[in-house]
Amino acid sequence: MEISPLFFYLFAGIAIAFSLFVVFSKSPISSAFSLIVVFFCFAAIYALLEAHLIAALQILVYAGAIMVLFIFVIMLLGADKEVLDFKKSSVFLKCSAVLFCGIGVCGFAWVLFHSPILIGTGPHSLEKIKMVGGNTRAISELLFSEYVLPFELTSILLLVGIVGCVVLVKRKSL
Amino acid sequence: MDFIDWIILGIKIGALLIALLSVAPVMSWVERRGSALMQNRLGPNRVGPFGLIQPIADAVKFMFKEDPVPGHVSKFYYVLAPLIAFIPALTTFSVIPFASSIEVMGRVVRFQVADLNVGFLYIFAIAALGIYGVVVAGWASNNKYSLLGSVRSSSQMISYELSMGLSVIGVIMIFSSVNLNDIVRDQGNVLFHLGQFAIPKWGIFVQPLGFLIFLITVFAETNRLPFDLPEGDSEIIAGYHLEYGSMKFAMFMMAEYINMATVSGLLATLYFGGWQMLPGMHTLLESFSLSGSLSGITYEWVRIVFEMFSFVIKVAFFMWFFVWVRWTLPRFRFDQLMGFGWKVMFPLSLVNILLTGIFIKVM
């Protein structure tokens, strides 16, 4: 396909532009809306890579469920009135933010250029996935055979998180 | 894909868009006449025979009315919101097959716009985006009632989307696929024989509980009564679309009806055999074929028409069901809605998965 690089740069560009908007926007709700666009662009890039299941789940879980929750909380708390005022923040905070961002970026660049792992095609090529019977089947089979332990451990972790939340809230109300 | 494939795809998209866009005017007529029938009134009956031209009169009114933007709204988001509600609604139907395939001149034509591997997960994903239309509208309107409407909408959506997703897991387990084509084809098999009647393997017969949960949750997802709390005319006036007028309001309304059509299509596809023919139609088709009046390609086309007809009948039934329920049941109170969602629907959908697992193991 020769059109896909064009679409990749389109969606990547939009994603970067809206990520900047998430950071620089002064009202929390516009930040949240921009973040939805970013997630949507990610999903589009996954779809370009023929990872349709990941794309659908990206939209369903992140853009669909988690961001609804974010926006719900923002609207419920009326956080829009507290527009962040950057002038009030101290010089120390600004300097340390720039410093740590710089360290982070440098770290990423170092890993990217010095990583011993060559980025190439993994064992699951497009033809193989097609032979197994599509993305969804390939991923579910892997998830419930080879990676069943990490999968179950993740769900236990989430369960612990939920129970923890309930306990914290209950203690306050009692 | 060569040139002819693109043309076929274009025709399919065009036909589907026309069908979806004409759903809203037809349904607005059905809804008004239906509600009138139930309340012992006449409903709109002045414009055309049985008032059938009324939707066109409405459309003209929507288009030529002044379209004011109130001064206190956040303009960008205010204009954006109807679009966010409308566009996802138009795109979700594309994965639902409305007939099987036919071979014309060595080319297999499928009656489905996009045969995606992820199947109905795509519908759930895109439909989940449609909710932002409601949320953005309520927030941009800068009005307490509108904001209440969108807060209600977002909390309702989170609560019911969970049960909806879990209820269809039973279907995935039974048919072991998320591809809608596979699911429909599998539903053509015979489940068991009851005397001389063959009971087909329709979703409703293998997933009765799952069907019930799914049916209730789609009412909540489409904001229809008894779950129309985001609108709630008697409590918060009209909720999220309170500040909208003329064509912008019409877009919200059309999005609602198109979403109804999509979930009706999904209900028919997952639980009522999709394009599998209605009882009796097979025998009719066979008798045509035996008498020799139909053969070859004509027979195939008649089969496709029969399948499409069956699908449309099933969808139309659910559309009517939506209207029927709307004018029969009162609205929930908000705490009842939340309690029902989390304490009844959610555990029930988990029980459904467990029962399905046991059922598959035993069978």
Coordinates of C-alpha atoms in Angstrom, one line a residue:
Chain A
M1 CA 0.0 0.0 0.0
E2 CA 1.5 3.3 -1.0
I3 CA -1.1 5.5 0.6
S4 CA -0.4 4.4 4.1
P5 CA 2.8 6.6 4.8
L6 CA 0.7 9.6 3.9
F7 CA -2.0 8.6 6.4
F8 CA 0.7 7.8 9.0
Y9 CA 2.2 11.3 8.8
L10 CA -1.3 12.8 8.8
F11 CA -2.4 11.0 12.0
A12 CA 1.0 11.3 13.7
G13 CA 1.0 15.0 13.0
I14 CA -2.5 15.5 14.4
A15 CA -1.6 13.4 17.4
I16 CA 1.5 15.5 18.2
A17 CA -0.4 18.8 17.6
F18 CA -3.2 17.8 19.9
S19 CA -0.8 16.4 22.5
L20 CA 0.7 19.8 22.7
F21 CA -2.8 21.3 23.0
V22 CA -3.4 18.9 25.9
V23 CA -0.4 20.3 27.7
F24 CA -0.8 24.0 26.8
S25 CA -4.6 24.4 27.0
K26 CA -5.7 26.4 30.0
S27 CA -9.1 24.8 30.6
P28 CA -9.0 21.2 31.8
I29 CA -12.0 20.2 29.7
S30 CA -10.4 21.3 26.4
S31 CA -7.3 19.3 27.5
A32 CA -9.5 16.3 28.0
F33 CA -11.2 16.7 24.6
S34 CA -7.9 17.1 22.9
L35 CA -6.7 13.9 24.6
I36 CA -9.6 12.1 23.0
V37 CA -8.4 13.2 19.6
V38 CA -4.9 12.0 20.4
F39 CA -6.3 8.5 21.4
F40 CA -8.3 8.5 18.2
C41 CA -5.2 9.2 16.1
F42 CA -3.3 6.4 17.9
A43 CA -6.2 4.0 17.0
A44 CA -6.0 5.1 13.4
I45 CA -2.2 4.3 13.4
Y46 CA -2.9 0.9 14.9
A47 CA -5.5 0.3 12.2
L48 CA -3.0 1.3 9.5
L49 CA -0.7 -1.4 10.9
E50 CA -3.6 -3.9 10.4
A51 CA -3.9 -4.3 14.2
H52 CA -7.7 -3.9 14.1
L53 CA -8.4 -5.4 17.4
I54 CA -5.9 -3.1 19.2
A55 CA -7.4 -0.2 17.4
A56 CA -11.0 -1.1 18.4
L57 CA -9.9 -1.6 22.0
Q58 CA -8.0 1.6 22.0
I59 CA -11.1 3.5 21.1
L60 CA -13.4 1.4 23.2
V61 CA -11.4 1.5 26.4
Y62 CA -9.4 4.8 26.3
A63 CA -11.4 7.1 24.1
G64 CA -14.7 5.5 25.0
A65 CA -14.7 4.6 28.7
I66 CA -11.7 6.2 30.5
M67 CA -12.1 9.6 28.9
V68 CA -15.8 9.7 29.7
L69 CA -14.9 9.1 33.3
F70 CA -12.3 11.9 33.2
I71 CA -14.8 14.3 31.7
F72 CA -17.5 13.2 34.1
V73 CA -15.2 14.0 37.0
I74 CA -14.1 17.4 35.6
M75 CA -17.7 18.4 35.0
L76 CA -18.8 17.2 38.3
L77 CA -16.2 19.1 40.2
G78 CA -16.6 22.1 38.1
A79 CA -12.9 22.3 37.6
D80 CA -13.3 24.6 34.7
K81 CA -13.4 27.6 37.0
E82 CA -9.9 27.0 38.3
V83 CA -8.0 27.9 35.2
L84 CA -4.4 27.2 35.9
D85 CA -2.3 30.3 36.3
F86 CA 1.2 29.6 35.3
K87 CA 2.5 33.0 36.4
K88 CA 2.0 32.0 40.0
S89 CA 4.2 28.9 39.9
S90 CA 7.7 29.4 41.3
V91 CA 10.9 29.6 39.2
F92 CA 12.2 26.5 41.0
L93 CA 9.2 24.5 39.7
K94 CA 9.6 25.7 36.2
C95 CA 13.3 25.0 36.1
S96 CA 13.0 21.5 37.6
A97 CA 10.2 20.7 35.1
V98 CA 12.4 21.7 32.1
L99 CA 15.3 19.8 33.6
F100 CA 13.4 16.5 34.2
C101 CA 11.7 16.7 30.8
G102 CA 15.2 17.1 29.2
I103 CA 16.5 14.2 31.1
G104 CA 13.5 12.1 30.0
V105 CA 13.9 13.0 26.3
C106 CA 17.7 12.3 26.4
G107 CA 17.0 9.0 28.0
F108 CA 14.6 8.0 25.3
A109 CA 17.0 9.1 22.6
W110 CA 19.8 7.1 24.2
V111 CA 17.7 4.0 24.4
L112 CA 16.6 4.4 20.8
F113 CA 20.1 4.8 19.4
H114 CA 21.9 2.3 21.7
S115 CA 19.3 -0.4 22.0
P116 CA 20.8 -3.8 21.2
I117 CA 17.4 -5.1 19.9
L118 CA 17.0 -4.5 16.2
I119 CA 13.5 -3.4 15.4
G120 CA 12.2 -5.8 12.9
T121 CA 9.3 -8.1 12.2
G122 CA 8.3 -10.4 15.1
P123 CA 7.2 -14.0 14.8
H124 CA 3.6 -12.9 14.0
S125 CA 3.7 -11.7 10.5
L126 CA 0.6 -10.6 8.6
E127 CA 0.5 -13.9 6.7
K128 CA 0.7 -16.0 9.8
I129 CA -2.1 -14.0 11.5
K130 CA -4.2 -14.5 8.4
M131 CA -3.5 -18.2 8.6
V132 CA -4.6 -18.5 12.2
G133 CA -7.8 -16.8 11.4
G134 CA -7.4 -13.1 12.0
N135 CA -6.2 -10.7 14.6
T136 CA -8.8 -11.4 17.3
R137 CA -8.2 -15.1 17.3
A138 CA -4.4 -14.8 17.2
I139 CA -4.4 -12.4 20.2
S140 CA -7.0 -14.3 22.3
E141 CA -5.2 -17.6 21.8
L142 CA -1.9 -16.1 22.9
L143 CA -3.5 -14.4 25.8
F144 CA -5.1 -17.5 27.2
S145 CA -2.2 -19.9 26.6
E146 CA 1.2 -18.4 26.6
Y147 CA 0.4 -15.2 28.5
V148 CA -2.3 -16.5 30.8
L149 CA -0.3 -15.9 34.0
P150 CA 0.5 -12.2 33.4
F151 CA -3.1 -11.8 32.2
E152 CA -4.6 -13.2 35.3
L153 CA -2.1 -11.4 37.5
T154 CA -3.1 -8.1 35.9
S155 CA -6.7 -8.7 36.6
I156 CA -5.9 -9.5 40.2
L157 CA -3.9 -6.2 40.4
L158 CA -7.0 -4.3 39.1
L159 CA -9.2 -6.1 41.6
V160 CA -6.9 -5.1 44.4
G161 CA -7.1 -1.5 43.1
I162 CA -10.9 -1.6 43.2
V163 CA -11.1 -3.1 46.7
G164 CA -8.6 -0.5 47.8
C165 CA -10.8 2.3 46.5
V166 CA -13.8 1.0 48.2
V167 CA -12.0 0.6 51.5
L168 CA -10.6 4.2 51.3
V169 CA -14.1 5.7 50.6
K170 CA -15.8 3.6 53.2
R171 CA -13.4 4.6 55.9
K172 CA -14.1 8.3 55.3
S173 CA -17.8 7.9 55.3
L174 CA -17.9 5.8 58.5
Chain B
M1 CA -9.0 -4.1 -5.3
D2 CA -9.6 -3.0 -8.9
F3 CA -11.9 -0.4 -10.3
I4 CA -15.1 -2.5 -10.3
D5 CA -14.6 -3.4 -6.7
W6 CA -14.4 0.3 -5.8
I7 CA -17.6 1.0 -7.8
I8 CA -19.4 -1.8 -5.9
L9 CA -18.1 -0.5 -2.6
G10 CA -19.3 3.0 -3.6
I11 CA -22.8 1.7 -4.5
K12 CA -23.0 -0.2 -1.2
I13 CA -22.0 2.9 0.9
G14 CA -24.4 5.1 -1.1
A15 CA -27.3 2.8 -0.7
L16 CA -26.6 2.3 3.1
L17 CA -26.3 6.1 3.6
I18 CA -29.5 6.8 1.9
A19 CA -31.3 4.1 3.9
L20 CA -29.9 5.4 7.2
L21 CA -30.7 9.0 6.4
S22 CA -34.2 8.1 5.5
V23 CA -34.6 6.3 8.8
A24 CA -35.0 9.5 10.8
P25 CA -37.9 11.0 8.9
V26 CA -39.7 7.7 8.6
M27 CA -39.2 7.0 12.3
S28 CA -40.4 10.4 13.4
W29 CA -43.6 9.7 11.6
V30 CA -43.9 6.2 13.1
E31 CA -43.2 7.6 16.5
R32 CA -45.8 10.3 16.4
R33 CA -48.5 8.2 14.8
G34 CA -47.5 5.3 17.2
S35 CA -47.7 7.4 20.3
A36 CA -51.1 8.8 19.1
L37 CA -52.3 5.3 18.5
M38 CA -51.4 4.4 22.1
Q39 CA -52.8 7.5 23.6
N40 CA -56.1 7.3 21.6
R41 CA -55.3 10.4 19.6
L42 CA -54.9 10.9 15.8
G43 CA -51.4 12.3 15.5
P44 CA -50.2 14.2 12.4
N45 CA -52.7 13.4 9.7
R46 CA -53.1 16.6 7.7
V47 CA -50.1 16.6 5.3
G48 CA -50.5 13.9 2.7
P49 CA -52.2 10.6 3.1
F50 CA -52.0 9.5 6.8
G51 CA -49.7 12.5 7.4
L52 CA -46.9 10.7 5.5
I53 CA -45.6 13.9 4.0
Q54 CA -45.3 15.5 7.5
P55 CA -41.5 14.6 7.9
I56 CA -40.8 16.5 4.6
A57 CA -42.6 19.5 6.0
D58 CA -40.6 19.2 9.2
A59 CA -37.3 18.9 7.2
V60 CA -38.2 22.1 5.3
K61 CA -38.9 23.8 8.6
F62 CA -35.6 22.6 10.1
M63 CA -33.7 23.9 7.1
F64 CA -35.3 27.3 6.7
K65 CA -35.7 28.3 10.4
E66 CA -33.3 30.8 11.8
D67 CA -30.3 29.1 13.4
P68 CA -29.3 31.4 16.2
V69 CA -26.2 30.7 18.4
P70 CA -26.9 31.9 21.9
G71 CA -24.5 34.5 23.3
H72 CA -23.5 32.6 26.4
V73 CA -22.3 29.4 24.7
S74 CA -18.7 28.3 23.9
K75 CA -19.1 28.7 20.2
F76 CA -16.5 26.2 18.8
Y77 CA -17.7 23.3 20.9
Y78 CA -21.4 24.3 20.5
V79 CA -21.1 23.9 16.7
L80 CA -18.9 20.8 17.0
A81 CA -21.2 18.8 19.2
P82 CA -24.0 17.9 16.7
L83 CA -21.3 16.8 14.3
I84 CA -19.7 14.6 17.0
A85 CA -23.1 13.0 17.7
F86 CA -24.0 12.6 14.0
I87 CA -20.9 11.2 12.3
P88 CA -20.2 8.2 14.5
A89 CA -23.9 7.3 14.2
L90 CA -23.6 7.2 10.4
T91 CA -20.5 5.0 10.4
T92 CA -21.5 2.2 12.8
F93 CA -23.9 0.3 10.5
S94 CA -21.1 -0.5 8.0
V95 CA -20.1 -3.8 9.6
I96 CA -23.6 -5.2 9.8
P97 CA -24.3 -7.7 6.9
F98 CA -27.8 -7.2 5.4
A99 CA -27.7 -10.2 3.1
S100 CA -25.4 -13.1 2.3
S101 CA -23.1 -13.0 -0.7
I102 CA -23.8 -13.6 -4.4
E103 CA -21.5 -14.5 -7.3
V104 CA -21.9 -12.2 -10.3
M105 CA -19.6 -12.7 -13.3
G106 CA -17.0 -14.5 -11.2
R107 CA -17.0 -11.8 -8.5
V108 CA -18.3 -12.5 -5.0
V109 CA -20.3 -9.5 -3.9
R110 CA -20.9 -9.3 -0.2
F111 CA -23.8 -7.3 1.1
Q112 CA -21.9 -5.7 3.9
V113 CA -19.8 -2.5 3.6
A114 CA -16.8 -3.5 5.6
D115 CA -16.0 -7.1 6.6
L116 CA -13.9 -6.3 9.6
N117 CA -12.1 -8.9 11.7
V118 CA -13.1 -7.2 14.9
G119 CA -16.8 -7.3 13.9
F120 CA -19.1 -5.7 16.4
L121 CA -16.3 -4.5 18.7
Y122 CA -16.0 -1.8 16.0
I123 CA -19.7 -0.8 16.5
F124 CA -19.2 -0.6 20.3
A125 CA -16.0 1.4 19.9
I126 CA -17.5 4.0 17.5
A127 CA -20.8 4.1 19.3
A128 CA -18.8 5.0 22.5
L129 CA -17.5 8.0 20.7
G130 CA -21.1 9.2 19.9
I131 CA -21.6 9.9 23.6
Y132 CA -19.1 12.8 23.3
G133 CA -21.7 14.6 21.2
V134 CA -24.0 14.7 24.2
V135 CA -21.2 15.5 26.6
V136 CA -19.7 18.3 24.5
A137 CA -23.2 19.8 23.8
G138 CA -24.1 20.0 27.5
W139 CA -20.8 21.5 28.4
A140 CA -20.7 24.0 25.5
S141 CA -24.2 25.2 26.2
N142 CA -23.1 26.8 29.5
N143 CA -26.5 26.1 31.0
K144 CA -27.1 24.2 34.3
Y145 CA -29.8 22.0 32.9
S146 CA -27.7 21.1 29.8
L147 CA -24.7 20.3 32.0
L148 CA -26.8 18.1 34.3
G149 CA -28.0 16.3 31.2
S150 CA -24.4 15.5 30.0
V151 CA -23.2 14.5 33.5
R152 CA -26.2 12.1 33.7
S153 CA -25.4 10.9 30.2
S154 CA -21.8 10.1 30.9
S155 CA -22.4 8.3 34.2
Q156 CA -25.3 6.3 32.6
M157 CA -23.1 5.4 29.7
I158 CA -20.3 4.1 31.9
S159 CA -22.7 2.0 34.0
Y160 CA -24.5 0.4 31.1
E161 CA -21.7 0.0 28.6
L162 CA -20.1 -2.5 31.0
S163 CA -23.2 -4.8 31.1
M164 CA -23.6 -4.4 27.4
G165 CA -20.1 -5.5 26.6
L166 CA -20.4 -8.5 29.1
S167 CA -23.7 -9.6 27.7
V168 CA -22.4 -10.2 24.2
I169 CA -19.5 -12.2 25.5
G170 CA -22.0 -15.1 25.7
V171 CA -22.7 -14.7 22.0
I172 CA -18.9 -14.8 21.3
M173 CA -18.5 -17.9 23.4
I174 CA -21.4 -19.7 21.6
F175 CA -20.4 -18.8 18.0
S176 CA -16.7 -18.5 18.8
S177 CA -16.3 -15.5 16.6
V178 CA -16.7 -11.7 16.7
N179 CA -17.1 -11.5 13.0
L180 CA -20.8 -10.7 12.3
N181 CA -20.8 -12.7 9.0
D182 CA -19.6 -15.9 10.8
I183 CA -22.1 -15.3 13.6
V184 CA -25.0 -15.0 11.1
R185 CA -23.9 -18.0 9.0
D186 CA -23.7 -20.1 12.2
Q187 CA -27.2 -19.1 13.1
G188 CA -28.5 -20.8 10.0
N189 CA -27.8 -24.2 11.6
V190 CA -30.5 -26.2 13.2
L191 CA -30.4 -26.3 17.0
F192 CA -32.9 -29.1 17.5
H193 CA -36.0 -30.6 16.0
L194 CA -39.4 -30.0 17.6
G195 CA -41.8 -32.4 15.8
Q196 CA -41.6 -31.3 12.2
F197 CA -40.3 -27.9 13.0
A198 CA -36.6 -27.2 13.0
I199 CA -35.6 -24.7 15.6
P200 CA -32.7 -22.6 14.2
K201 CA -29.6 -21.8 16.2
W202 CA -30.6 -18.2 16.6
G203 CA -29.0 -16.2 19.4
I204 CA -32.3 -15.8 21.2
F205 CA -32.6 -19.6 21.7
V206 CA -29.1 -20.1 23.0
Q207 CA -28.6 -16.8 24.8
P208 CA -32.0 -15.8 26.2
L209 CA -30.6 -14.1 29.3
G210 CA -27.9 -12.4 27.3
F211 CA -30.5 -11.1 24.9
L212 CA -32.6 -9.7 27.7
I213 CA -29.6 -7.9 29.2
F214 CA -28.4 -6.6 25.8
L215 CA -31.9 -5.4 24.9
I216 CA -32.2 -3.4 28.2
T217 CA -28.7 -1.9 27.9
V218 CA -29.2 -0.7 24.3
F219 CA -32.1 1.3 25.5
A220 CA -29.8 3.0 27.9
E221 CA -27.1 3.4 25.3
T222 CA -29.5 5.1 22.8
N223 CA -30.9 7.3 25.6
R224 CA -34.5 6.1 24.9
L225 CA -37.2 5.9 27.5
P226 CA -37.2 4.5 30.2
F227 CA -33.5 5.6 30.2
D228 CA -33.9 9.0 28.7
L229 CA -32.5 10.8 31.7
P230 CA -30.0 13.0 29.8
E231 CA -33.1 14.6 28.1
G232 CA -35.6 14.2 30.8
D233 CA -38.0 16.9 29.6
S234 CA -40.0 17.1 32.8
E235 CA -36.9 17.4 35.0
I236 CA -34.2 19.2 33.1
I237 CA -36.3 20.5 30.2
A238 CA -34.5 18.9 27.4
G239 CA -31.1 18.3 28.9
Y240 CA -28.1 18.5 26.6
H241 CA -29.9 19.8 23.5
L242 CA -31.8 22.5 25.3
E243 CA -29.9 25.4 23.6
Y244 CA -30.0 23.9 20.2
G245 CA -32.4 24.9 17.4
S246 CA -33.2 24.2 13.8
M247 CA -30.8 21.9 11.9
K248 CA -28.4 21.5 14.8
F249 CA -31.3 20.0 16.9
A250 CA -32.3 17.9 13.9
M251 CA -28.9 16.4 13.8
F252 CA -29.2 15.2 17.4
M253 CA -32.6 13.8 16.6
M254 CA -31.3 12.0 13.5
A255 CA -28.3 10.7 15.3
E256 CA -30.7 9.2 17.9
Y257 CA -32.8 7.5 15.3
I258 CA -29.8 6.2 13.3
N259 CA -28.3 4.8 16.5
M260 CA -31.7 3.1 17.0
A261 CA -31.5 1.6 13.6
T262 CA -27.9 0.4 14.2
V263 CA -28.7 -1.3 17.5
S264 CA -31.8 -2.8 16.0
G265 CA -29.6 -4.2 13.2
L266 CA -27.2 -5.5 15.9
L267 CA -30.1 -7.1 17.8
A268 CA -31.4 -8.8 14.7
T269 CA -27.9 -9.9 13.7
L270 CA -26.7 -11.3 17.0
Y271 CA -29.9 -12.8 18.4
F272 CA -32.4 -13.2 15.5
G273 CA -30.4 -14.7 12.7
G274 CA -29.6 -11.5 10.8
W275 CA -30.3 -12.1 7.2
Q276 CA -31.3 -15.7 7.7
M277 CA -34.7 -16.1 6.2
L278 CA -37.9 -16.0 8.2
P279 CA -39.7 -19.2 8.8
G280 CA -41.6 -20.3 5.7
M281 CA -39.5 -18.3 3.2
H282 CA -37.2 -21.2 2.6
T283 CA -40.1 -23.4 1.6
L284 CA -41.5 -20.7 -0.7
L285 CA -38.1 -20.3 -2.4
E286 CA -37.7 -24.1 -2.8
S287 CA -41.2 -24.3 -4.3
F288 CA -40.2 -21.5 -6.8
S289 CA -37.1 -23.4 -7.7
L290 CA -38.8 -26.8 -8.0
S291 CA -41.6 -25.4 -10.3
G292 CA -38.8 -24.3 -12.6
S293 CA -39.8 -20.7 -12.8
L294 CA -36.5 -19.6 -11.2
S295 CA -33.1 -20.8 -12.1
G296 CA -29.4 -19.8 -12.1
I297 CA -28.7 -16.2 -11.5
T298 CA -32.4 -15.2 -11.1
Y299 CA -32.8 -17.7 -8.3
E300 CA -29.7 -16.2 -6.6
W301 CA -31.1 -12.7 -6.8
V302 CA -34.5 -13.7 -5.5
R303 CA -32.7 -15.4 -2.6
I304 CA -30.8 -12.1 -1.9
V305 CA -34.0 -10.2 -2.0
F306 CA -35.7 -12.6 0.4
E307 CA -32.7 -12.3 2.8
M308 CA -32.7 -8.6 2.7
F309 CA -36.5 -8.6 3.2
S310 CA -36.1 -10.8 6.3
F311 CA -33.4 -8.6 7.7
V312 CA -35.4 -5.4 7.1
I313 CA -38.5 -7.0 8.8
K314 CA -36.4 -8.0 11.8
V315 CA -34.9 -4.5 12.1
A316 CA -38.3 -2.9 11.6
F317 CA -39.7 -4.9 14.4
F318 CA -37.1 -3.7 16.8
M319 CA -37.5 -0.1 15.7
W320 CA -41.2 -0.5 16.4
F321 CA -40.3 -2.1 19.7
F322 CA -38.3 1.0 20.7
V323 CA -41.4 3.2 20.0
W324 CA -43.7 0.8 21.8
V325 CA -41.6 0.8 24.9
R326 CA -41.1 4.5 24.9
W327 CA -44.9 5.2 25.1
T328 CA -45.5 2.4 27.6
L329 CA -43.0 2.7 30.4
P330 CA -42.3 5.8 32.6
R331 CA -38.8 7.1 33.2
F332 CA -36.5 5.8 35.9
R333 CA -35.5 7.9 38.8
F334 CA -31.7 8.5 38.7
D335 CA -30.8 6.5 41.8
Q336 CA -33.0 3.6 40.5
L337 CA -31.2 3.8 37.2
M338 CA -27.8 3.5 38.8
G339 CA -28.9 0.8 41.3
F340 CA -30.5 -1.2 38.4
G341 CA -27.4 -0.9 36.3
W342 CA -24.8 -1.9 38.9
K343 CA -26.8 -4.2 41.2
V344 CA -29.0 -6.0 38.7
M345 CA -27.7 -5.8 35.2
F346 CA -24.0 -6.1 36.0
P347 CA -24.2 -9.3 38.2
L348 CA -26.7 -10.8 35.8
S349 CA -24.4 -10.4 32.8
L350 CA -21.6 -12.1 34.8
V351 CA -24.0 -14.9 35.7
N352 CA -24.8 -15.2 32.0
I353 CA -21.2 -15.7 31.1
L354 CA -20.9 -18.4 33.8
L355 CA -24.0 -20.2 32.7
T356 CA -22.9 -20.1 29.0
G357 CA -19.5 -21.6 30.1
I358 CA -21.3 -24.4 31.9
F359 CA -23.7 -24.9 28.9
I360 CA -20.8 -25.2 26.4
K361 CA -19.0 -27.6 28.7
V362 CA -22.0 -29.8 29.2
M363 CA -23.2 -29.8 25.6

